[in-house]
Coordinates of C-alpha atoms and ligand atoms in Angstrom, one line a residue:
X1 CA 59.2 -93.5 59.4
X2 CA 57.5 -91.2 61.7
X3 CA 57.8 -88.0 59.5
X4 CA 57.4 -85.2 62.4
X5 CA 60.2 -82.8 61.5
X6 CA 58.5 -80.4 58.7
X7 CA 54.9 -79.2 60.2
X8 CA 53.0 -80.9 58.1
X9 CA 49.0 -81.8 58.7
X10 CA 49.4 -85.7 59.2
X11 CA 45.7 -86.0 57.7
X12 CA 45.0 -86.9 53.6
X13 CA 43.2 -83.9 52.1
X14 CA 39.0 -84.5 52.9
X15 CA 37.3 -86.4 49.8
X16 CA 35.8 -82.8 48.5
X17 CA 39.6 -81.7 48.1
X18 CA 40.4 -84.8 46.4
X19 CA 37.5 -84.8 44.1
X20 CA 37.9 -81.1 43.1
X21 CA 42.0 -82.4 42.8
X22 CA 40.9 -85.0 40.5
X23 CA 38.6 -82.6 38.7
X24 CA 41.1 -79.9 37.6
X25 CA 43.9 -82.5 37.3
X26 CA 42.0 -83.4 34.0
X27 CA 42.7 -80.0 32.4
X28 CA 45.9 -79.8 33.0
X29 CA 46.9 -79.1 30.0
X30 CA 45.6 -75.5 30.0
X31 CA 47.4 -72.3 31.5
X32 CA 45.5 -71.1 34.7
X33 CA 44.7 -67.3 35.4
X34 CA 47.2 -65.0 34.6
X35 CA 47.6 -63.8 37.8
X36 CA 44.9 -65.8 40.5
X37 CA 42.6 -62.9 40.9
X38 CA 39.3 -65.5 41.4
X39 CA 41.5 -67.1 43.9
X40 CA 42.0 -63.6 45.9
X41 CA 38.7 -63.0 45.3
X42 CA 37.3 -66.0 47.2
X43 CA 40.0 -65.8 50.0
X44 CA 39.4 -62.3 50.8
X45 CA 35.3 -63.0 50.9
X46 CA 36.1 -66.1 53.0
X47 CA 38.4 -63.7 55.1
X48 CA 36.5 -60.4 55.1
X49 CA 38.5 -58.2 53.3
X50 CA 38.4 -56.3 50.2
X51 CA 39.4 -58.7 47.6
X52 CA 42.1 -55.7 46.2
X53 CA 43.4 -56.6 49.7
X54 CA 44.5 -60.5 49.2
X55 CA 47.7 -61.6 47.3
X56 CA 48.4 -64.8 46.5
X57 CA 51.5 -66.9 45.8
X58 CA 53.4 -70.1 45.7
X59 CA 53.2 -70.7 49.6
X60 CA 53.4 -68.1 51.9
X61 CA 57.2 -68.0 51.9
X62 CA 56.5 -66.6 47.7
X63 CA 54.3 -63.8 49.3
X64 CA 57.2 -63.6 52.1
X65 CA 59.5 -63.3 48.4
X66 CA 57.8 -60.6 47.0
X67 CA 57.3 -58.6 49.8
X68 CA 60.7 -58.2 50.3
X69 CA 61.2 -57.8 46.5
X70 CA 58.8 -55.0 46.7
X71 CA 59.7 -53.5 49.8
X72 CA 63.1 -53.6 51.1
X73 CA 65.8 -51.5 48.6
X74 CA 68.9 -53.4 47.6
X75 CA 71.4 -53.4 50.3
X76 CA 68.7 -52.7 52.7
X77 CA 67.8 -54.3 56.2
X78 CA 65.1 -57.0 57.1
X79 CA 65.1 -57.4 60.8
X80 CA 63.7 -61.1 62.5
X81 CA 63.6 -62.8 65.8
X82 CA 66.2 -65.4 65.8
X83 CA 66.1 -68.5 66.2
X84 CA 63.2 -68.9 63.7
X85 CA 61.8 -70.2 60.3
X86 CA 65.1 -71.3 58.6
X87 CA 63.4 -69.3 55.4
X88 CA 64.0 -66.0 56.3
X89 CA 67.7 -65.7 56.5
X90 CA 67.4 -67.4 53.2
X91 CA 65.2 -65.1 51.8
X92 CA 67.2 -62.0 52.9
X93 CA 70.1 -63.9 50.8
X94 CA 68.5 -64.5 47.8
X95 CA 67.2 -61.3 47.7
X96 CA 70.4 -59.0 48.4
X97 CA 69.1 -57.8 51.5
X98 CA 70.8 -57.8 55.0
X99 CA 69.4 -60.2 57.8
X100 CA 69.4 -58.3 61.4
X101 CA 68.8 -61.3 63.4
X102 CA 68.0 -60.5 67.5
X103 CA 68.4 -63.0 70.0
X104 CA 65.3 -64.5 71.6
X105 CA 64.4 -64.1 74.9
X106 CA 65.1 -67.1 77.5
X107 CA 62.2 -69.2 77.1
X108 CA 61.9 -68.9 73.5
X109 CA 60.0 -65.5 73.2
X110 CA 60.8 -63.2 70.1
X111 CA 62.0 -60.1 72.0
X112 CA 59.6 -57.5 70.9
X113 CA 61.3 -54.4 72.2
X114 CA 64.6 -55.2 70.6
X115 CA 62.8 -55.8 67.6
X116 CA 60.5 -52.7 67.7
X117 CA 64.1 -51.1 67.8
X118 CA 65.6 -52.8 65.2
X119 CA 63.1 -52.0 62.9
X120 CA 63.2 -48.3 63.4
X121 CA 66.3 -48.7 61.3
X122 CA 65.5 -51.9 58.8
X123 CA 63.2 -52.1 56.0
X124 CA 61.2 -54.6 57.0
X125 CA 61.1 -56.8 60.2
X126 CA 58.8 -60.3 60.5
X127 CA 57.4 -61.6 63.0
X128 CA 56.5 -64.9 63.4
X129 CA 53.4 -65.4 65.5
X130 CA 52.8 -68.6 66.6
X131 CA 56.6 -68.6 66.9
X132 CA 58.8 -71.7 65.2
X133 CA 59.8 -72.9 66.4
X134 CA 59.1 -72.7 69.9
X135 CA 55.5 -72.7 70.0
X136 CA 55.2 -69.3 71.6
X137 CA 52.2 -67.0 70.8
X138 CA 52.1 -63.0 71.4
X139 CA 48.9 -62.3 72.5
X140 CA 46.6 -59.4 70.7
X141 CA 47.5 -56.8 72.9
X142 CA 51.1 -57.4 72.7
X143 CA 51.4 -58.0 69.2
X144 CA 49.2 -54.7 68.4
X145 CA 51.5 -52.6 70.5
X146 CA 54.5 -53.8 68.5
X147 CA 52.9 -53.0 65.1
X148 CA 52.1 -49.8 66.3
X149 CA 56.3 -49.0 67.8
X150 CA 56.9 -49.8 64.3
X151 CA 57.3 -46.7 62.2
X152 CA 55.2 -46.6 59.2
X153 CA 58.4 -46.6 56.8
X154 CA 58.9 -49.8 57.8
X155 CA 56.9 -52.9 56.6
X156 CA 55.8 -55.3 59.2
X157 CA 55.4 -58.9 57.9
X158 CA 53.7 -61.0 60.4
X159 CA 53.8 -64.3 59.3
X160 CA 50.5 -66.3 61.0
X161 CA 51.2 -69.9 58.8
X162 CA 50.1 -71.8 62.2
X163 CA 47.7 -69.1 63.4
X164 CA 45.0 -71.7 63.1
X165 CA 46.1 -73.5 65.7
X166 CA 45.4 -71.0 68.7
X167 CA 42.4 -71.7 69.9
X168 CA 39.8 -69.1 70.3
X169 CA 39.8 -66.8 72.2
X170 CA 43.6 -66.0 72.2
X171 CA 43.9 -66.5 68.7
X172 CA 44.1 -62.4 67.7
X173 CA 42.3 -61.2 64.5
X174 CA 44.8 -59.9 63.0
X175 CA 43.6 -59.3 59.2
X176 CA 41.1 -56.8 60.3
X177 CA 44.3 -55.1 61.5
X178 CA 45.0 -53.7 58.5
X179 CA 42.6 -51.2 57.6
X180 CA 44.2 -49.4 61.1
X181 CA 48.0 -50.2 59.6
X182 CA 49.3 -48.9 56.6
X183 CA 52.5 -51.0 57.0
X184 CA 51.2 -54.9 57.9
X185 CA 51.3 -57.2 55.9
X186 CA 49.7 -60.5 57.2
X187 CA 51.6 -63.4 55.7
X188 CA 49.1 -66.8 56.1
X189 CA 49.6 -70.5 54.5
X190 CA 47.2 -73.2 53.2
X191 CA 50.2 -75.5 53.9
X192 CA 49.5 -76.1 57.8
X193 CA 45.9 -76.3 59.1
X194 CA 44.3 -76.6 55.9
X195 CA 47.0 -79.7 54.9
X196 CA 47.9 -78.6 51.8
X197 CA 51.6 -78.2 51.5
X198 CA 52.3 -80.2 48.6
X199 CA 50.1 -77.8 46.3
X200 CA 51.9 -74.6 47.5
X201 CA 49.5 -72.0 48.2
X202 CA 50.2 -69.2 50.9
X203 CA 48.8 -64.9 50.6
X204 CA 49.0 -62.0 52.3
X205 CA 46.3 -59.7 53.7
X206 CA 47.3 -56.1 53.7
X207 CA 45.4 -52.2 52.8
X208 CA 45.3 -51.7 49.1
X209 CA 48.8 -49.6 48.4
X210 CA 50.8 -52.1 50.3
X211 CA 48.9 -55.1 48.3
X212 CA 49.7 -52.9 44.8
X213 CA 53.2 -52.7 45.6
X214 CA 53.0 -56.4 46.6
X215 CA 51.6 -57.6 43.3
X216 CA 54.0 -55.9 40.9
X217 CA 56.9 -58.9 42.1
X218 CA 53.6 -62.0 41.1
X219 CA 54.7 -64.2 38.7
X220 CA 52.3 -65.3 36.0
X221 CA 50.7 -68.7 36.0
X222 CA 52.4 -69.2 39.3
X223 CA 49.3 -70.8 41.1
X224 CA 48.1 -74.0 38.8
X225 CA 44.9 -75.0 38.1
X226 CA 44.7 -78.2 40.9
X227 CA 46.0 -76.1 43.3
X228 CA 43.7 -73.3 43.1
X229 CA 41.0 -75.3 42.6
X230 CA 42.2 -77.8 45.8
X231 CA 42.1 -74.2 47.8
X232 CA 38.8 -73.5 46.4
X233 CA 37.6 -76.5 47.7
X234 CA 38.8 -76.4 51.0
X235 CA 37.5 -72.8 51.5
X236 CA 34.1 -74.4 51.2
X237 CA 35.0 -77.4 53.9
X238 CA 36.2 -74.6 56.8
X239 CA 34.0 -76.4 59.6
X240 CA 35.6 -79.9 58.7
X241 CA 38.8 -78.7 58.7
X242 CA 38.4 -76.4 61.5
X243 CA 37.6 -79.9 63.4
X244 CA 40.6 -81.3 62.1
X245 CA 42.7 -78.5 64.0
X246 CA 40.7 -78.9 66.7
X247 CA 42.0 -82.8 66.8
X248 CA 45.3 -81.8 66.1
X249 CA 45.4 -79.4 69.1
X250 CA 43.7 -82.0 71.2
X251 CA 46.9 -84.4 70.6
X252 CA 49.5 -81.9 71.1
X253 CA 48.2 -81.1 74.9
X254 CA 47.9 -84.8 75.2
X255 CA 51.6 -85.4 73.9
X256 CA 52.9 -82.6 76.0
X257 CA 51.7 -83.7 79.0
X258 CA 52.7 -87.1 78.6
X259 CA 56.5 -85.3 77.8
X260 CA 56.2 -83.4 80.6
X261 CA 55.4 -86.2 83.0
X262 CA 58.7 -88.1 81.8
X263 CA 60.4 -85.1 82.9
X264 CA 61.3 -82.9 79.4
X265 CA 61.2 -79.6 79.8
X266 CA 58.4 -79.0 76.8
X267 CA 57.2 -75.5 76.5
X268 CA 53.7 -74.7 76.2
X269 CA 52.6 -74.7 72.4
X270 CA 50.1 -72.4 70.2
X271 CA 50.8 -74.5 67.0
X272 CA 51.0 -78.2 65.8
X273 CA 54.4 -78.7 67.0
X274 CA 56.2 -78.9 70.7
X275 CA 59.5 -77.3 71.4
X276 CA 61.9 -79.8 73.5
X277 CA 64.1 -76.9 75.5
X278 CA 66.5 -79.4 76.2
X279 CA 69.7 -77.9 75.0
X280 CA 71.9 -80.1 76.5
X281 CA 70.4 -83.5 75.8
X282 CA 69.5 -83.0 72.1
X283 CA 72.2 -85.2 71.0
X284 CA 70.4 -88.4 73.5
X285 CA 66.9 -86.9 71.9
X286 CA 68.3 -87.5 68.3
X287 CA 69.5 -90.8 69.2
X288 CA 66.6 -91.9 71.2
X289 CA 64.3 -90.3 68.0
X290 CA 65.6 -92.2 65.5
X291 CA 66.0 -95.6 66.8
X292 CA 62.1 -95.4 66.9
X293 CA 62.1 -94.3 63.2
X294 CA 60.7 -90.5 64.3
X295 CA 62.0 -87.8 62.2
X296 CA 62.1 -84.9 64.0
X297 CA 64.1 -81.3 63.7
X298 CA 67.1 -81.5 65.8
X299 CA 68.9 -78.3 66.3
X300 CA 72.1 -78.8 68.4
X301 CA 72.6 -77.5 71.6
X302 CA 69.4 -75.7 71.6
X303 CA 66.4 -78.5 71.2
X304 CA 63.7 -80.1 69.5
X305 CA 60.8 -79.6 67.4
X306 CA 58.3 -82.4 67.0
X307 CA 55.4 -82.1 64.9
X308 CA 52.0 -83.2 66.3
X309 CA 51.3 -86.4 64.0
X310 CA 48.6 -88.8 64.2
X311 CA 47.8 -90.5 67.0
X312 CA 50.0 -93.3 66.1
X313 CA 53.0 -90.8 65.6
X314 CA 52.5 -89.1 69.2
X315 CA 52.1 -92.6 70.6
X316 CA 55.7 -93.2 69.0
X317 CA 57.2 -89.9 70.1
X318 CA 55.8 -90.8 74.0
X319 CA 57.1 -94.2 74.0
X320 CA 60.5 -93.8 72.2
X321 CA 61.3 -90.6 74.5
X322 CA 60.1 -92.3 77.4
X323 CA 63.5 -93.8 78.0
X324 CA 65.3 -90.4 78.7
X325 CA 63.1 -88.1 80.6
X326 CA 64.2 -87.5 84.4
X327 CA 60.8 -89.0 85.4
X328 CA 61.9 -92.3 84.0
Ligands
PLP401 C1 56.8 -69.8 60.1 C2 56.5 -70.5 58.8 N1 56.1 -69.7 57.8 C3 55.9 -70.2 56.6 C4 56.1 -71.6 56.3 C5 55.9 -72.1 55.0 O1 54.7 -71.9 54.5 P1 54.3 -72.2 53.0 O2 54.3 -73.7 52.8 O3 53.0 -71.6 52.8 O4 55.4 -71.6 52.1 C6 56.5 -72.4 57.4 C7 56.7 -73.8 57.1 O5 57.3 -74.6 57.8 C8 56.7 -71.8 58.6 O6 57.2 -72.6 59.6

């Protein structure tokens, strides 16, 4: 199988991750931090913030958790761009709050004015920047001007987990962005570019208040030791892995434009996946995907995301689509 339907890195973790892996695996048997406050510490020097800036948690969906734990009063409103990450009408569920979805824009763009408006009456709105899963990236300006319609009562999470995938320079710097915004909370993942979903580390990047009120919903011990350590490790291998995303960007323009010469409408992408806006052929994509043994996420009657694998998995996806495109 061709496993291209969850975002995943389709590289092994580098031999330094491994070995640190290995490393901590042996003392397994011991409780890690309390709380990961060394683990903070060396994310917000590696992201230069103020380590009473950084909280970490089980993936960046936890943070998303506590956040709207922390923020958003029972029976309150958490507004988001919709379609989006399936997790966040999930996480308004479990945590008693009501979702205010608002209809993208044609073309997959979240609509930022009717979210600016929603949020002026919600608790909380995210944003999800590079979009999922259409690809689509607000640029700095744009994105700034939207935090800043926002009124201050509400929070802004911005969730960044494939930010590493722009390219500079339209990639926007947003963590800086919060020593100007009381109410942003950057939401970024360990799971994507740095290819460690299986270990489930994710934090957020916000001023000090906002990452006090954040901390009170932590969980003890929810971080183990091979997965902070793993982190740790990979904080120390940026350039490596910064090369790796570079790779990974490299195939997805390649795979696009080979989609885009069969004839699918493919929408330009910021992240390691390509948004098929075919909505009235995703039922011939999902047949024409898995007779070649490619898993991909198939949402009916609007289209299909396909992560950028390997080589070998992009090869698949070009020659198993290349059936059905209007070019052929
Ligand atoms: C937009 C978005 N945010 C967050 C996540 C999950 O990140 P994590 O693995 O850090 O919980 C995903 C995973 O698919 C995602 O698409």
């Amino acid at each position: 199988m061709h496993r291209l339907a969850l975002n995943e890195n389709p590289l092994p973790p580098l031999p330094t991750v491994t070995n640190a892996i290995a490393r901590a695996s042996r003392e397994a048997n011991r409780y890690p931090e309390f709380f990961p406050r060394r683990l903070e510490q060396a994310i917000a020097a590696w992201q230069r913030v103020p380590g009473s800036c950084v909280v970490a948690g089980p993936g960046s969906v936890g943070v998303a958790q506590h956040a709207v734990q922390a923020l958003v009063r029972p029976g309150g409103t958490l507004a988001y761009g919709w379609r989006n990450f399936d997790a966040y009408p999930l996480l308004a569920e479990m945590t008693g709050v009501r979702a205010l979805p608002v209809p993208l824009l044609p073309g997959g763009h979240q609509d930022l004015d009717r979210l600016a408006e929603a949020a002026a009456d919600a608790d909380a709105v995210i944003l999800c920047n590079p979009h999922n899963p259409t690809g689509r990236l607000v640029p700095a300006h744009e994105l700034k001007n939207f935090v800043s319609a926002v009124p201050t009562r509400t929070t802004v999470l911005l969730d960044e987990a494939y930010i590493e995938f722009v390219q500079p320079p339209e990639r926007p710097e947003t963590t800086q962005w919060i020593h100007e915004f009381p109410h942003l909370i950057v939401l970024r993942t360990f799971s994507k570019a740095y290819g460690l979903a299986g270990l489930r580390v994710g934090y957020g990047i916000a001023c000090e208040d906002l990452a006090r009120r954040l901390r009170t919903r932590q969980l003890p011990y929810a971080i183990g030791p091979v997965a902070a350590a793993a982190v740790e490790a990979a904080l120390g291998c940026a350039s490596e892995l910064e090369e790796r995303v570079r790779l990974v960007a490299g195939e997805r323009e390649r795979t696009a434009r080979g989609l885009a010469e069969q004839g699918w409408q493919v929408l330009p992408s910021h992240a390691n996946f390509l948004w098929l806006d075919e909505p009235e052929r995703t039922g011939e994509l999902a047949r024409l995907l898995e007779r070649a043994g490619i898993q991909g996420r198939v949402l009916p009657g609007e289209g299909v995301r396909l992560t950028i694998g390997d080589r070998a998995d992009n090869d698949a996806v070009l020659a198993a689509l290349s059936a059905g495109g209007r070019a052929a």
